[in-house]
Tab-separated table of C-alpha atoms and ligand atoms in Angstrom:
chain	number	residue	atom	x	y	z
W	1	MET	CA	0.175	-0.065	-0.287
W	2	LYS	CA	1.464	3.413	-0.772
W	3	LYS	CA	1.675	5.816	1.927
W	4	ILE	CA	1.295	9.585	2.621
W	5	THR	CA	2.743	12.082	4.342
W	6	LEU	CA	0.545	14.907	4.575
W	7	LEU	CA	3.334	17.709	6.195
W	8	ILE	CA	1.951	20.914	7.971
W	9	PRO	CA	4.581	23.106	10.038
W	10	CYS	CA	2.458	24.209	12.758
W	11	TYR	CA	3.031	28.413	14.384
W	12	ASN	CA	0.653	29.217	16.849
W	13	GLU	CA	-2.454	26.749	15.246
W	14	GLU	CA	-4.522	25.949	18.769
W	15	ALA	CA	-7.416	27.027	18.172
W	16	SER	CA	-6.650	25.836	13.581
W	17	LEU	CA	-6.635	21.953	14.723
W	18	PRO	CA	-9.095	20.686	16.361
W	19	ALA	CA	-11.181	21.776	12.531
W	20	LEU	CA	-7.925	20.498	10.798
W	21	TYR	CA	-7.740	17.133	11.663
W	22	ASP	CA	-11.607	17.015	12.035
W	23	ARG	CA	-12.247	17.685	8.143
W	24	MET	CA	-8.720	16.296	7.216
W	25	THR	CA	-9.622	12.415	8.708
W	26	GLN	CA	-12.876	13.272	6.755
W	27	VAL	CA	-11.230	13.631	3.267
W	28	ILE	CA	-8.555	10.476	4.322
W	29	GLY	CA	-11.314	7.956	4.927
W	30	GLY	CA	-12.332	8.082	1.776
W	31	MET	CA	-9.471	7.404	0.768
W	32	PRO	CA	-8.150	4.054	2.329
W	33	GLN	CA	-6.437	2.757	-0.519
W	34	TYR	CA	-3.383	5.082	1.529
W	35	GLU	CA	-1.801	4.699	4.248
W	36	TRP	CA	-1.488	7.847	5.958
W	37	GLN	CA	1.074	9.814	8.217
W	38	LEU	CA	0.163	12.881	9.911
W	39	LEU	CA	3.366	14.450	9.912
W	40	LEU	CA	2.724	17.986	12.393
W	41	VAL	CA	6.005	20.577	13.025
W	42	ASN	CA	5.384	22.604	15.919
W	43	ASP	CA	7.159	25.306	15.380
W	44	GLY	CA	7.850	26.858	18.457
W	45	SER	CA	4.253	28.132	19.506
W	46	THR	CA	3.936	30.176	22.474
W	47	ASP	CA	0.599	28.650	22.807
W	48	GLY	CA	-0.926	25.564	23.961
W	49	THR	CA	-0.286	23.876	20.114
W	50	LEU	CA	1.902	21.294	21.177
W	51	SER	CA	-0.431	20.109	23.933
W	52	VAL	CA	-3.192	19.797	20.877
W	53	LEU	CA	-0.845	17.541	19.647
W	54	ALA	CA	-0.270	14.754	22.605
W	55	ASP	CA	-4.314	15.306	22.653
W	56	LEU	CA	-4.035	14.509	19.063
W	57	ARG	CA	-1.736	11.887	18.516
W	58	ALA	CA	-3.197	9.667	21.840
W	59	ARG	CA	-6.379	9.709	20.199
W	60	ASP	CA	-5.082	8.994	16.562
W	61	PRO	CA	-1.781	7.044	16.398
W	62	ARG	CA	-1.295	7.707	11.848
W	63	VAL	CA	-1.148	11.449	14.100
W	64	CYS	CA	2.651	12.063	14.434
W	65	TYR	CA	4.833	15.371	15.231
W	66	ILE	CA	7.659	16.611	15.850
W	67	ASP	CA	8.158	19.898	18.569
W	68	LEU	CA	10.875	22.356	17.131
W	69	SER	CA	13.298	23.748	20.109
W	70	ARG	CA	12.225	27.170	19.151
W	71	ASN	CA	10.492	29.162	16.466
W	72	PHE	CA	12.227	28.424	13.136
W	73	GLY	CA	10.843	29.917	10.966
W	74	LYS	CA	8.131	28.208	8.079
W	75	GLU	CA	10.999	27.230	6.263
W	76	SER	CA	12.841	25.644	8.474
W	77	ALA	CA	10.119	23.418	9.749
W	78	MET	CA	9.374	22.494	7.005
W	79	LEU	CA	12.778	21.021	5.934
W	80	ALA	CA	12.552	19.006	9.137
W	81	GLY	CA	9.176	17.634	7.778
W	82	PHE	CA	11.010	16.087	4.833
W	83	ASP	CA	13.931	15.136	6.762
W	84	HIS	CA	10.708	13.032	8.927
W	85	ALA	CA	8.100	11.614	6.074
W	86	SER	CA	8.133	8.947	5.140
W	87	GLY	CA	5.469	8.527	2.634
W	88	ASP	CA	5.738	7.578	-1.018
W	89	ALA	CA	4.759	11.250	-1.412
W	90	VAL	CA	4.658	14.614	0.669
W	91	VAL	CA	0.989	16.548	0.660
W	92	VAL	CA	3.001	19.860	2.223
W	93	MET	CA	-0.279	22.416	3.805
W	94	ASP	CA	-0.818	25.136	5.977
W	95	ALA	CA	-2.488	24.491	8.881
W	96	ASP	CA	-5.083	27.882	9.491
W	97	LEU	CA	-7.458	25.489	6.542
W	98	GLN	CA	-6.392	28.295	3.340
W	99	HIS	CA	-5.043	24.959	1.905
W	100	PRO	CA	-8.453	22.979	1.831
W	101	PRO	CA	-7.788	19.370	2.468
W	102	GLU	CA	-10.627	18.908	-0.216
W	103	VAL	CA	-7.760	19.241	-2.517
W	104	ILE	CA	-5.948	15.880	-1.531
W	105	GLY	CA	-7.738	14.174	-3.762
W	106	GLN	CA	-6.772	15.700	-6.955
W	107	LEU	CA	-3.296	16.372	-5.824
W	108	LEU	CA	-2.998	12.638	-5.638
W	109	GLU	CA	-4.905	12.118	-9.152
W	110	GLY	CA	-2.305	14.029	-10.090
W	111	TRP	CA	0.866	12.133	-8.495
W	112	GLU	CA	-0.729	7.993	-9.972
W	113	GLU	CA	-0.380	10.087	-13.332
W	114	GLY	CA	3.496	9.771	-13.022
W	115	TYR	CA	3.762	13.517	-12.357
W	116	ASP	CA	6.173	14.282	-9.622
W	117	ASP	CA	4.965	17.569	-7.889
W	118	VAL	CA	1.802	18.434	-7.850
W	119	TYR	CA	0.704	22.439	-7.080
W	120	ALA	CA	-1.804	23.996	-6.163
W	121	ARG	CA	-2.470	27.413	-7.981
W	122	ARG	CA	-4.645	29.536	-6.299
W	123	GLU	CA	-7.265	31.348	-8.117
W	124	SER	CA	-7.860	34.427	-5.417
W	125	ARG	CA	-5.424	35.922	-3.494
W	126	GLY	CA	-8.555	35.790	-0.897
W	127	ARG	CA	-8.762	39.096	0.857
W	128	GLU	CA	-5.021	41.129	1.154
W	129	PRO	CA	-3.722	43.982	1.265
W	130	LEU	CA	-2.851	46.613	-1.478
W	131	LEU	CA	0.299	46.925	-1.712
W	132	ARG	CA	1.336	43.500	-0.355
W	133	ARG	CA	-0.112	42.124	-3.283
W	134	TRP	CA	1.676	44.463	-5.585
W	135	LEU	CA	4.887	43.739	-4.175
W	136	SER	CA	4.499	40.286	-4.498
W	137	LEU	CA	4.059	40.684	-8.127
W	138	ALA	CA	6.972	42.082	-9.082
W	139	TYR	CA	8.916	40.122	-6.830
W	140	TYR	CA	8.031	36.943	-8.877
W	141	HIS	CA	9.000	39.325	-11.616
W	142	LEU	CA	12.274	40.132	-11.106
W	143	LEU	CA	12.843	36.722	-10.448
W	144	GLN	CA	11.311	35.553	-13.620
W	145	HIS	CA	12.949	37.844	-15.733
W	146	SER	CA	16.694	37.123	-13.565
W	147	THR	CA	16.707	33.659	-12.824
W	148	ARG	CA	15.855	30.508	-15.611
W	149	LEU	CA	13.879	29.681	-13.307
W	150	ASN	CA	10.015	29.746	-13.634
W	151	VAL	CA	9.085	30.497	-9.839
W	152	LEU	CA	5.545	31.465	-10.270
W	153	PRO	CA	2.940	33.333	-8.409
W	154	ASN	CA	-0.002	32.704	-6.579
W	155	VAL	CA	1.960	28.919	-6.160
W	156	GLY	CA	2.927	28.054	-2.371
W	157	ASP	CA	3.372	25.571	-0.207
W	158	PHE	CA	0.899	23.117	-1.261
W	159	ARG	CA	1.700	20.552	-3.155
W	160	LEU	CA	2.429	17.040	-3.666
W	161	LEU	CA	5.793	15.564	-3.681
W	162	ASP	CA	7.028	12.445	-4.672
W	163	ARG	CA	9.571	10.885	-2.999
W	164	LYS	CA	11.614	11.568	-5.109
W	165	CYS	CA	11.488	15.629	-4.455
W	166	ILE	CA	11.646	14.877	-1.178
W	167	ASP	CA	15.336	13.426	-0.885
W	168	ALA	CA	15.888	16.488	-3.561
W	169	LEU	CA	14.547	19.047	-1.040
W	170	LYS	CA	16.784	17.191	1.898
W	171	GLY	CA	19.678	17.618	-0.163
W	172	LEU	CA	19.997	21.084	-0.275
W	173	ARG	CA	20.393	22.850	3.893
W	174	GLU	CA	20.862	26.152	2.777
W	175	ARG	CA	20.066	28.472	5.609
W	176	ALA	CA	19.081	31.390	4.377
W	177	ARG	CA	15.629	28.636	2.992
W	178	ASN	CA	13.320	29.609	0.268
W	179	THR	CA	11.441	27.099	-0.459
W	180	LYS	CA	9.376	28.034	-3.344
W	181	GLY	CA	12.919	28.774	-5.451
W	182	LEU	CA	14.017	25.286	-4.479
W	183	TYR	CA	10.680	23.833	-5.853
W	184	ALA	CA	11.558	25.580	-9.269
W	185	TRP	CA	14.827	24.758	-8.541
W	186	ILE	CA	14.926	21.190	-8.430
W	187	GLY	CA	12.481	20.067	-11.224
W	188	PHE	CA	10.835	16.999	-11.899
W	189	LYS	CA	7.835	16.971	-13.900
W	190	LYS	CA	5.178	19.036	-12.888
W	191	LYS	CA	1.620	19.890	-12.621
W	192	GLU	CA	-0.594	21.846	-11.911
W	193	ILE	CA	-4.428	21.851	-10.530
W	194	THR	CA	-6.531	25.529	-8.983
W	195	PHE	CA	-8.163	25.511	-6.171
W	196	VAL	CA	-9.811	29.025	-4.119
W	197	GLN	CA	-7.614	29.845	-1.072
W	198	GLY	CA	-10.418	30.593	1.956
W	199	ASP	CA	-9.298	33.232	4.625
W	200	ARG	CA	-8.237	31.952	7.819
W	201	LYS	CA	-10.713	30.919	9.998
W	202	GLU	CA	-8.871	31.168	13.335
W	203	GLY	CA	-5.513	33.382	15.073
W	204	LYS	CA	-3.464	35.407	12.657
W	205	SER	CA	-1.713	35.638	9.729
W	206	SER	CA	2.616	35.179	11.116
W	207	PHE	CA	3.619	36.469	8.143
W	208	ASN	CA	3.751	40.837	8.207
W	209	ILE	CA	5.474	42.933	5.734
W	210	TRP	CA	8.833	42.591	6.832
W	211	ARG	CA	8.638	38.823	7.032
W	212	LEU	CA	7.301	38.311	3.727
W	213	LEU	CA	10.568	41.356	2.520
W	214	LYS	CA	13.528	39.308	4.280
W	215	LEU	CA	11.576	35.939	2.433
W	216	ALA	CA	11.946	37.460	-1.046
W	217	MET	CA	15.425	38.613	-0.233
W	218	ASP	CA	16.631	35.306	0.651
W	219	GLY	CA	14.824	34.232	-2.499
W	220	ILE	CA	16.440	37.062	-4.578
W	221	THR	CA	19.855	36.117	-3.522
W	222	SER	CA	20.226	32.496	-3.229
W	223	PHE	CA	17.997	32.359	-7.267
W	224	THR	CA	20.652	35.574	-8.633
W	225	THR	CA	23.012	37.931	-8.729
W	226	ALA	CA	21.451	40.047	-11.402
W	227	PRO	CA	21.766	42.567	-8.351
W	228	LEU	CA	25.168	42.789	-7.844
W	229	ARG	CA	25.423	43.671	-11.765
W	230	ILE	CA	23.891	46.479	-10.925
W	231	ALA	CA	27.277	48.092	-9.371
W	232	THR	CA	29.002	47.527	-12.187
W	233	LEU	CA	25.632	49.125	-14.439
W	234	LEU	CA	26.181	52.113	-12.038
W	235	GLY	CA	29.288	52.313	-11.469
W	236	LEU	CA	29.074	52.578	-15.864
W	237	ILE	CA	26.370	54.828	-16.794
W	238	VAL	CA	27.938	57.528	-14.424
W	239	SER	CA	31.307	57.394	-15.456
W	240	LEU	CA	30.102	58.077	-18.776
W	241	GLY	CA	28.069	60.947	-17.911
W	242	ALA	CA	31.063	62.253	-16.046
W	243	PHE	CA	32.676	62.126	-18.815
W	244	PHE	CA	30.310	63.509	-21.136
W	245	TYR	CA	29.446	66.071	-18.434
W	246	MET	CA	33.224	66.932	-18.129
W	247	CYS	CA	33.977	67.479	-22.322
W	248	TYR	CA	30.629	69.724	-21.525
W	249	VAL	CA	31.993	71.955	-18.891
W	250	LEU	CA	35.196	72.328	-20.806
W	251	VAL	CA	34.536	73.669	-23.614
W	252	LYS	CA	31.856	76.186	-22.411
W	253	THR	CA	34.830	77.157	-20.015
W	254	LEU	CA	37.675	77.601	-23.083
W	255	ILE	CA	35.319	79.243	-26.377
W	256	MET	CA	32.735	81.575	-24.232
W	257	GLY	CA	34.782	81.773	-20.869
W	258	ASP	CA	31.980	81.194	-19.140
W	259	PRO	CA	33.145	80.531	-15.111
W	260	VAL	CA	31.354	77.908	-13.863
W	261	ALA	CA	29.459	78.758	-10.954
W	262	GLY	CA	30.789	75.114	-8.778
W	263	PHE	CA	28.655	74.631	-5.856
W	264	PRO	CA	25.137	73.275	-6.653
W	265	THR	CA	26.562	71.263	-9.397
W	266	LEU	CA	29.031	69.950	-6.494
W	267	ILE	CA	26.827	69.117	-4.055
W	268	VAL	CA	24.299	67.135	-6.350
W	269	ALA	CA	27.083	65.348	-8.294
W	270	ILE	CA	28.538	63.879	-4.427
W	271	LEU	CA	25.413	62.742	-2.834
W	272	PHE	CA	24.095	60.981	-6.250
W	273	LEU	CA	27.379	59.406	-5.812
W	274	SER	CA	27.318	58.664	-2.257
W	275	GLY	CA	24.020	57.362	-2.449
W	276	VAL	CA	25.066	55.071	-5.555
W	277	GLN	CA	28.128	53.817	-3.591
W	278	LEU	CA	26.180	52.825	-0.272
W	279	LEU	CA	23.164	51.434	-2.648
W	280	SER	CA	26.019	48.981	-4.119
W	281	ILE	CA	27.797	48.459	-1.076
W	282	GLY	CA	24.146	46.932	0.465
W	283	ILE	CA	23.879	44.754	-1.884
W	284	ILE	CA	27.055	43.717	-1.460
W	285	GLY	CA	26.748	43.730	2.072
W	286	GLU	CA	23.513	41.186	1.660
W	287	TYR	CA	24.788	38.465	-0.378
W	288	LEU	CA	28.049	38.708	2.363
W	289	GLY	CA	26.428	38.655	4.980
W	290	ARG	CA	24.805	35.292	3.711
W	291	VAL	CA	28.003	33.800	2.942
W	292	PHE	CA	29.056	34.424	6.288
W	293	ILE	CA	25.429	32.795	7.738
W	294	GLU	CA	25.955	29.688	5.846
W	295	THR	CA	29.829	29.346	6.678
W	296	LYS	CA	28.546	28.071	10.062
W	297	GLU	CA	27.514	25.232	9.386
W	298	ARG	CA	24.245	26.074	12.020
W	299	PRO	CA	21.813	23.262	11.706
W	300	VAL	CA	18.519	24.466	10.177
W	301	TYR	CA	16.420	23.213	12.703
W	302	LEU	CA	16.674	21.747	16.340
W	303	ILE	CA	14.414	19.140	17.395
W	304	ARG	CA	13.719	19.126	21.448
W	305	GLU	CA	11.170	15.798	20.874
W	306	LYS	CA	9.552	13.230	18.312
W	307	GLN	CA	6.569	11.156	18.337
W	308	GLY	CA	5.834	8.831	16.036
W	309	VAL	CA	8.454	9.535	13.338
B	401	UDP	N1	4.473	28.508	10.350
B	401	UDP	C1	4.836	28.435	10.834
B	401	UDP	N2	6.275	29.285	10.856
B	401	UDP	C2	6.288	30.405	11.561
B	401	UDP	C3	5.245	31.367	10.796
B	401	UDP	C4	3.853	30.450	9.742
B	401	UDP	O1	5.280	27.211	10.927
B	401	UDP	O2	7.687	30.829	11.733
B	401	UDP	C5	2.855	28.041	9.674
B	401	UDP	C6	1.810	28.103	10.224
B	401	UDP	O3	1.345	27.670	11.693
B	401	UDP	C7	0.550	27.815	9.261
B	401	UDP	C8	1.598	28.355	7.600
B	401	UDP	O4	3.221	28.485	8.109
B	401	UDP	O5	0.414	26.408	8.791
B	401	UDP	C9	1.301	29.683	7.153
B	401	UDP	O6	1.122	30.935	8.035
B	401	UDP	P1	0.084	31.904	7.675
B	401	UDP	O7	-1.124	31.237	7.901
B	401	UDP	O8	0.258	32.635	8.985
B	401	UDP	O9	0.832	32.718	6.563
B	401	UDP	P2	-0.094	33.119	5.428
B	401	UDP	O10	-1.087	32.156	5.161
B	401	UDP	O11	-0.439	34.647	5.822
B	401	UDP	O12	1.060	32.937	4.485
B	402	MG	MG1	-2.627	31.339	6.340
C-alpha cells in the first residue's frame, strides 16, 4: 500500500488544529487505498499547540509530531518535516485551513498520472492588502526575469511531492531558505491544479510585510546574482555621464569664457555618487551576510521532542 504523508507546519495554531484534524480525517477516510501519516511540526509555538498535538496523537496513531526547540520559521519547519516524512509522497499544507483538505484527492490523481510535483495554484488571492499583492507580483517578475527558474506567482507550498523530490529537497540544506524557489530549482515533472483559497479562520497570519520582504530577499539572493551587476552597471552609467559633463564644462569655459558656478553641481554630484556607492555596498553586504551565515554551518533546526517518527 502506498503511504502518503500530510506535512503541516504549525505556529500558534491551537485554535485551527481541531477543525483541521476533523476535515482532514474526513477526507482521508474516503481514500482507504492509501496508508496515511499526519506529520505536524510545532515550530516553537507559544500557545497550547503542543498539547493539542499530544491529544491528537493519543487519539489517533496516524498523527506524528516534531516539536522544534524554538521558532525557526516556516521554511525550516518544512525541512524538518521533509527529513522525517516516511511517505512515498508528501502533501504540504498550512494549518489554518486556507488550503482545503478536499483538494488532496486531485493532487493524488496528478501523482498517480505520473507527475512528481503536483502544485496547487490559488485562483483568487483572498483578502489581502494591495501593497502586499503588488510587491509580491513585482518579486516574481524580478525572479523570473533574472533567473531561468520558473517561480510562479499564486503558487505556494500547497503541493504534493514525490519521494524523489523530497530526497532532492533534503539535500538542499541552505539556511537562508526560500522553499518556493527550491521547488522550481529541483525541477522534475510538474503539474498544476487550481484551488480557491479560503480566509484564515482562527488566529492570525504570522507573515507581516517585513517577514515577507526578508523572504523575498532570501529568494533573490539565493537564486540570482543579478543585483551584484547593478553596481557595475551604475558605475558605468555614472562614469560615462561624468565624462560627457566634463567635456561640456571644458568647452563652455574655453570657448565662451564662462566661469562655472560650482556649488550646486558639486553637491548634487557628491550626493548622487554617495547614494550609488551606499546602494552598491548594501547589495554586496546582503550577499556577504548570507555567505557569513552559511559558513557557520549551523543546523537549520533543532528538535526538542519527536513522537511517532
Ligand atoms: N508557520 C510556521 N512557522 C512560522 C510561521 C508560520 O510553521 O514561523 C506556519 C503556520 O502555522 C501555517 C503556515 O506556516 O500553518 C502559514 O502561515 P500563515 O497562515 O501565518 O501565513 P500566510 O497564510 O498568511 O502566508
Ligand atoms: Mg495562512
